[in-house]
Amino acid sequence: MQTLEKAGTAAATSASETGETILGSLSGFLGSIQEGVGQYGLKIVGGIVALIIGLWIVKMVMKAIKKAFNKSNLDPTLKPFLVTLAGFLLKVLLFISIAGIVGIPTATFAALLAAVGLAIGGAFNGSLGHMAAGVMLLIFRPFKVGDLIETDGKLGFVKEISVFVTVLETFQNKTEIIPNGAITAGTITNLTTIGNLRVDMPFAIQYGTDIEKAKQIVMDVMKSDQNVLQNPAPRVAVNNLGANGVELLALPYSTCETYWDVYWDTRQKIVEALGKANYDAPLPQRIVTMKS
């Protein structure tokens, strides 16, 4: 009996010690959690508050930068690119500052940022190519904001050159957004560089009619048209001897803005003037010979 009592007492003592050990471990674990929350909780909250305030400050600074750019004589071509770049740099500086507040070492954060940058770069390889093409466009300046260009099968006035895309406004009031990579990879035709455009207008008269008189009628129309430039001077020339008549070519010059006015309206005036002078359009002719 005494032996059994001693064994029971020893078991109870061992269970008690085990319970105390478990309770001590749990107490230490909870203490560690409380210490960690106490140590990093305030930093995380501070980081969130700093992020909110920082984004608001960045927004205010970007508004001030845009206003300063609008008041300055800065080239309109550079404005969108510089605004985007400034916003990106300010946000990077903000995130680095927040990392310091939270307690992440700057070197570690920089390494993490570089790794994320490489991952994003691999995922958006094409976008980075468009960004590089945008930088090339700003360096070599084949065109600027306001120019009339033809590129990637689109014709329109340049409204914006941003980091990744170029925005065109067509004569049909369509907004064409073209990736910069597609522009630099193809042909760029700048119709504004010289300052005027020649509008080629072919027309024809019948054989046997007065060519010089027809040319003078067309010249009078172009000289009296306010949309036709007189310097360079317009010209009318014989372009070809066709199967059914003499093919003439009117060569007026216009500004980029009035190109379509000359292309359509001046052409109509030429047709009407020739009609009033009894110049009929040449019709297909066939010579039939009869053998006796």
Tab-separated table of C-alpha atoms in Angstrom:
chain	number	residue	atom	x	y	z
A	1	MET	CA	0.000	0.000	0.000
A	2	GLN	CA	2.737	2.417	0.888
A	3	THR	CA	4.402	1.667	-2.416
A	4	LEU	CA	1.205	2.484	-4.345
A	5	GLU	CA	0.755	5.721	-2.414
A	6	LYS	CA	4.315	6.753	-3.188
A	7	ALA	CA	3.806	5.971	-6.887
A	8	GLY	CA	0.589	7.992	-6.996
A	9	THR	CA	2.271	10.910	-5.297
A	10	ALA	CA	5.180	10.799	-7.768
A	11	ALA	CA	2.790	10.712	-10.753
A	12	ALA	CA	0.828	13.648	-9.438
A	13	THR	CA	4.014	15.602	-8.882
A	14	SER	CA	5.229	14.803	-12.428
A	15	ALA	CA	1.882	15.856	-13.955
A	16	SER	CA	1.963	19.069	-12.003
A	17	GLU	CA	5.474	19.844	-13.172
A	18	THR	CA	4.508	19.049	-16.781
A	19	GLY	CA	1.470	21.349	-16.537
A	20	GLU	CA	3.620	24.106	-15.111
A	21	THR	CA	6.119	23.644	-17.957
A	22	ILE	CA	3.360	23.885	-20.612
A	23	LEU	CA	1.847	26.905	-18.941
A	24	GLY	CA	5.282	28.489	-18.749
A	25	SER	CA	5.885	27.847	-22.467
A	26	LEU	CA	2.492	29.269	-23.422
A	27	SER	CA	3.092	32.253	-21.221
A	28	GLY	CA	6.476	32.844	-22.874
A	29	PHE	CA	4.977	32.485	-26.366
A	30	LEU	CA	2.167	34.915	-25.623
A	31	GLY	CA	4.669	37.273	-24.074
A	32	SER	CA	6.760	37.147	-27.233
A	33	ILE	CA	3.697	37.909	-29.352
A	34	GLN	CA	2.756	40.815	-27.117
A	35	GLU	CA	6.302	42.112	-27.254
A	36	GLY	CA	6.375	41.794	-31.063
A	37	VAL	CA	3.015	43.513	-31.433
A	38	GLY	CA	4.116	46.204	-29.061
A	39	GLN	CA	7.380	46.664	-30.935
A	40	TYR	CA	6.159	46.539	-34.551
A	41	GLY	CA	2.470	47.360	-34.229
A	42	LEU	CA	3.069	51.077	-33.708
A	43	LYS	CA	5.601	51.092	-36.543
A	44	ILE	CA	3.103	49.477	-38.930
A	45	VAL	CA	0.378	51.904	-37.918
A	46	GLY	CA	2.835	54.770	-38.308
A	47	GLY	CA	3.818	53.467	-41.729
A	48	ILE	CA	0.169	53.338	-42.879
A	49	VAL	CA	-0.456	56.868	-41.625
A	50	ALA	CA	2.739	58.064	-43.309
A	51	LEU	CA	1.667	56.381	-46.564
A	52	ILE	CA	-1.702	58.140	-46.560
A	53	ILE	CA	-0.171	61.518	-45.755
A	54	GLY	CA	2.681	60.949	-48.206
A	55	LEU	CA	0.358	60.119	-51.107
A	56	TRP	CA	-1.615	63.276	-50.375
A	57	ILE	CA	1.603	65.323	-50.360
A	58	VAL	CA	2.735	63.699	-53.636
A	59	LYS	CA	-0.636	64.600	-55.172
A	60	MET	CA	-0.261	68.229	-54.090
A	61	VAL	CA	3.328	68.376	-55.340
A	62	MET	CA	2.299	66.913	-58.720
A	63	LYS	CA	-0.426	69.554	-59.060
A	64	ALA	CA	2.154	72.254	-58.363
A	65	ILE	CA	4.569	70.733	-60.891
A	66	LYS	CA	1.881	70.593	-63.597
A	67	LYS	CA	0.888	74.189	-62.887
A	68	ALA	CA	4.522	75.301	-63.066
A	69	PHE	CA	5.007	73.435	-66.370
A	70	ASN	CA	1.884	75.064	-67.821
A	71	LYS	CA	3.129	78.539	-66.891
A	72	SER	CA	6.672	77.922	-68.143
A	73	ASN	CA	7.949	77.951	-71.711
A	74	LEU	CA	8.818	74.271	-71.513
A	75	ASP	CA	8.429	72.350	-74.754
A	76	PRO	CA	4.920	70.781	-74.762
A	77	THR	CA	6.498	67.588	-76.068
A	78	LEU	CA	8.460	67.114	-72.824
A	79	LYS	CA	5.709	67.981	-70.350
A	80	PRO	CA	3.820	64.638	-70.195
A	81	PHE	CA	7.052	62.661	-70.009
A	82	LEU	CA	8.548	64.800	-67.218
A	83	VAL	CA	5.279	64.790	-65.240
A	84	THR	CA	5.112	60.979	-65.367
A	85	LEU	CA	8.784	60.668	-64.427
A	86	ALA	CA	8.446	63.100	-61.499
A	87	GLY	CA	5.428	61.211	-60.155
A	88	PHE	CA	7.261	57.900	-60.359
A	89	LEU	CA	10.361	59.216	-58.529
A	90	LEU	CA	8.305	60.857	-55.778
A	91	LYS	CA	6.415	57.629	-55.099
A	92	VAL	CA	9.651	55.610	-54.996
A	93	LEU	CA	11.109	58.041	-52.436
A	94	LEU	CA	7.892	57.807	-50.420
A	95	PHE	CA	7.994	54.002	-50.259
A	96	ILE	CA	11.684	54.062	-49.260
A	97	SER	CA	10.871	56.488	-46.429
A	98	ILE	CA	7.983	54.316	-45.240
A	99	ALA	CA	10.263	51.269	-45.234
A	100	GLY	CA	12.576	53.149	-42.881
A	101	ILE	CA	9.666	54.041	-40.597
A	102	VAL	CA	8.477	50.417	-40.418
A	103	GLY	CA	12.000	49.276	-39.624
A	104	ILE	CA	13.027	47.577	-42.857
A	105	PRO	CA	16.727	48.254	-43.525
A	106	THR	CA	17.210	50.501	-46.573
A	107	ALA	CA	19.658	48.075	-48.181
A	108	THR	CA	17.202	45.205	-47.787
A	109	PHE	CA	14.374	47.287	-49.188
A	110	ALA	CA	16.516	48.386	-52.130
A	111	ALA	CA	17.374	44.747	-52.886
A	112	LEU	CA	13.690	43.821	-52.646
A	113	LEU	CA	12.752	46.728	-54.913
A	114	ALA	CA	15.368	45.644	-57.446
A	115	ALA	CA	14.060	42.070	-57.409
A	116	VAL	CA	10.484	43.279	-57.897
A	117	GLY	CA	11.688	45.559	-60.688
A	118	LEU	CA	13.345	42.643	-62.466
A	119	ALA	CA	10.204	40.536	-62.110
A	120	ILE	CA	8.007	43.327	-63.458
A	121	GLY	CA	10.514	43.987	-66.220
A	122	GLY	CA	10.348	40.369	-67.319
A	123	ALA	CA	6.554	40.388	-67.256
A	124	PHE	CA	6.264	43.688	-69.130
A	125	ASN	CA	9.163	43.381	-71.518
A	126	GLY	CA	7.150	44.944	-74.348
A	127	SER	CA	6.113	47.897	-72.199
A	128	LEU	CA	9.735	48.622	-71.319
A	129	GLY	CA	10.505	48.573	-75.031
A	130	HIS	CA	7.801	51.196	-75.596
A	131	MET	CA	9.287	53.263	-72.768
A	132	ALA	CA	12.750	53.087	-74.355
A	133	ALA	CA	11.192	54.077	-77.693
A	134	GLY	CA	9.541	57.068	-75.980
A	135	VAL	CA	12.920	58.197	-74.671
A	136	MET	CA	14.345	57.855	-78.203
A	137	LEU	CA	11.534	59.997	-79.612
A	138	LEU	CA	12.257	62.711	-77.056
A	139	ILE	CA	16.004	62.618	-77.734
A	140	PHE	CA	15.998	62.574	-81.551
A	141	ARG	CA	12.758	64.582	-81.940
A	142	PRO	CA	11.466	63.353	-85.312
A	143	PHE	CA	8.273	65.215	-84.429
A	144	LYS	CA	6.818	67.346	-81.641
A	145	VAL	CA	3.423	68.121	-80.207
A	146	GLY	CA	1.304	69.884	-82.836
A	147	ASP	CA	3.004	68.285	-85.861
A	148	LEU	CA	1.010	66.493	-88.529
A	149	ILE	CA	2.537	63.052	-88.964
A	150	GLU	CA	1.769	59.755	-90.643
A	151	THR	CA	2.969	56.651	-88.828
A	152	ASP	CA	1.818	53.074	-88.314
A	153	GLY	CA	-0.855	53.655	-90.978
A	154	LYS	CA	-2.362	56.618	-89.066
A	155	LEU	CA	-2.458	60.303	-90.115
A	156	GLY	CA	-3.064	62.982	-87.515
A	157	PHE	CA	-1.797	65.816	-85.335
A	158	VAL	CA	0.404	64.894	-82.373
A	159	LYS	CA	-1.396	65.728	-79.143
A	160	GLU	CA	0.857	64.023	-76.593
A	161	ILE	CA	4.058	62.015	-76.360
A	162	SER	CA	3.994	60.077	-73.097
A	163	VAL	CA	6.279	57.427	-71.639
A	164	PHE	CA	4.657	54.486	-73.425
A	165	VAL	CA	2.378	55.865	-76.150
A	166	THR	CA	1.916	58.754	-78.583
A	167	VAL	CA	-1.555	60.264	-79.000
A	168	LEU	CA	-2.734	61.494	-82.421
A	169	GLU	CA	-5.874	63.421	-83.339
A	170	THR	CA	-7.015	62.610	-86.876
A	171	PHE	CA	-8.926	64.801	-89.344
A	172	GLN	CA	-12.015	62.744	-88.449
A	173	ASN	CA	-11.614	63.836	-84.788
A	174	LYS	CA	-10.567	60.339	-83.797
A	175	THR	CA	-8.021	59.841	-81.023
A	176	GLU	CA	-5.382	57.310	-82.049
A	177	ILE	CA	-3.185	55.926	-79.228
A	178	ILE	CA	-0.101	54.313	-80.767
A	179	PRO	CA	2.590	52.445	-78.774
A	180	ASN	CA	5.942	54.189	-79.090
A	181	GLY	CA	7.630	50.941	-80.089
A	182	ALA	CA	5.397	50.659	-83.159
A	183	ILE	CA	6.343	54.210	-84.188
A	184	THR	CA	10.109	53.796	-83.923
A	185	ALA	CA	9.952	50.372	-85.595
A	186	GLY	CA	8.247	51.816	-88.701
A	187	THR	CA	8.349	54.834	-90.982
A	188	ILE	CA	7.566	58.308	-89.653
A	189	THR	CA	6.378	60.896	-92.174
A	190	ASN	CA	6.374	64.417	-90.734
A	191	LEU	CA	4.189	66.619	-92.931
A	192	THR	CA	4.806	69.756	-90.842
A	193	THR	CA	8.604	69.994	-91.067
A	194	ILE	CA	8.670	72.138	-94.224
A	195	GLY	CA	5.511	74.035	-93.319
A	196	ASN	CA	3.397	73.419	-96.419
A	197	LEU	CA	2.019	70.524	-98.421
A	198	ARG	CA	1.529	70.065	-102.146
A	199	VAL	CA	-1.914	68.805	-103.132
A	200	ASP	CA	-1.701	66.887	-106.416
A	201	MET	CA	-4.953	67.131	-108.423
A	202	PRO	CA	-5.082	65.194	-111.691
A	203	PHE	CA	-7.765	66.018	-114.273
A	204	ALA	CA	-8.184	65.505	-117.990
A	205	ILE	CA	-9.483	67.322	-121.085
A	206	GLN	CA	-10.413	66.025	-124.493
A	207	TYR	CA	-7.951	65.872	-127.344
A	208	GLY	CA	-8.264	68.807	-129.726
A	209	THR	CA	-9.217	71.347	-127.006
A	210	ASP	CA	-7.106	74.371	-126.033
A	211	ILE	CA	-4.591	73.131	-123.452
A	212	GLU	CA	-3.171	76.555	-122.604
A	213	LYS	CA	-6.614	78.004	-122.001
A	214	ALA	CA	-7.495	75.098	-119.720
A	215	LYS	CA	-4.288	75.603	-117.769
A	216	GLN	CA	-5.032	79.316	-117.382
A	217	ILE	CA	-8.545	78.603	-116.110
A	218	VAL	CA	-7.145	76.274	-113.462
A	219	MET	CA	-4.435	78.798	-112.511
A	220	ASP	CA	-7.051	81.538	-112.065
A	221	VAL	CA	-9.019	79.282	-109.720
A	222	MET	CA	-5.948	78.531	-107.596
A	223	LYS	CA	-4.814	82.179	-107.473
A	224	SER	CA	-8.234	83.331	-106.251
A	225	ASP	CA	-8.615	80.574	-103.649
A	226	GLN	CA	-7.692	81.865	-100.176
A	227	ASN	CA	-6.713	78.372	-99.005
A	228	VAL	CA	-4.102	77.976	-101.762
A	229	LEU	CA	-0.666	79.350	-100.893
A	230	GLN	CA	0.943	81.672	-103.402
A	231	ASN	CA	4.414	80.981	-102.069
A	232	PRO	CA	5.351	78.375	-103.180
A	233	ALA	CA	3.420	79.290	-106.314
A	234	PRO	CA	0.834	76.873	-107.696
A	235	ARG	CA	1.399	75.284	-111.087
A	236	VAL	CA	-0.448	73.391	-113.794
A	237	ALA	CA	1.389	70.881	-115.981
A	238	VAL	CA	0.703	68.246	-118.609
A	239	ASN	CA	1.075	64.969	-116.770
A	240	ASN	CA	0.368	62.379	-119.426
A	241	LEU	CA	-1.197	61.736	-122.814
A	242	GLY	CA	-3.884	59.249	-121.952
A	243	ALA	CA	-5.852	56.893	-124.115
A	244	ASN	CA	-8.907	59.167	-124.089
A	245	GLY	CA	-7.544	62.657	-123.425
A	246	VAL	CA	-4.787	64.920	-122.189
A	247	GLU	CA	-4.104	64.387	-118.504
A	248	LEU	CA	-3.237	67.589	-116.646
A	249	LEU	CA	-2.059	68.023	-113.061
A	250	ALA	CA	-2.882	70.953	-110.797
A	251	LEU	CA	-0.229	71.482	-108.115
A	252	PRO	CA	-1.458	73.891	-105.405
A	253	TYR	CA	0.222	74.214	-101.993
A	254	SER	CA	-1.578	74.493	-98.676
A	255	THR	CA	-0.904	74.587	-94.964
A	256	CYS	CA	-1.326	71.400	-92.946
A	257	GLU	CA	-4.546	72.709	-91.415
A	258	THR	CA	-6.187	73.565	-94.780
A	259	TYR	CA	-4.984	70.496	-96.698
A	260	TRP	CA	-8.389	68.870	-96.981
A	261	ASP	CA	-10.089	72.182	-97.801
A	262	VAL	CA	-7.831	72.481	-100.846
A	263	TYR	CA	-8.095	68.775	-101.659
A	264	TRP	CA	-11.897	68.848	-101.809
A	265	ASP	CA	-13.092	72.453	-102.277
A	266	THR	CA	-10.445	73.678	-104.722
A	267	ARG	CA	-10.844	70.517	-106.788
A	268	GLN	CA	-14.594	71.204	-107.042
A	269	LYS	CA	-13.945	74.817	-108.108
A	270	ILE	CA	-11.614	73.585	-110.858
A	271	VAL	CA	-14.218	71.130	-112.164
A	272	GLU	CA	-16.925	73.821	-112.148
A	273	ALA	CA	-14.711	76.392	-113.883
A	274	LEU	CA	-13.751	73.960	-116.653
A	275	GLY	CA	-17.410	73.008	-117.091
A	276	LYS	CA	-18.431	76.660	-117.521
A	277	ALA	CA	-15.724	77.030	-120.187
A	278	ASN	CA	-17.253	74.054	-122.072
A	279	TYR	CA	-14.427	71.659	-121.275
A	280	ASP	CA	-16.090	68.277	-121.229
A	281	ALA	CA	-14.534	65.285	-119.512
A	282	PRO	CA	-12.879	62.898	-121.982
A	283	LEU	CA	-14.907	59.780	-122.710
A	284	PRO	CA	-13.592	56.407	-123.797
A	285	GLN	CA	-13.053	56.392	-127.563
A	286	ARG	CA	-12.790	53.566	-130.041
A	287	ILE	CA	-11.747	53.822	-133.669
A	288	VAL	CA	-13.549	51.325	-135.847
A	289	THR	CA	-12.335	50.742	-139.386
A	290	MET	CA	-14.419	49.022	-141.981
A	291	LYS	CA	-12.738	46.827	-144.530
A	292	SER	CA	-14.263	46.951	-147.956
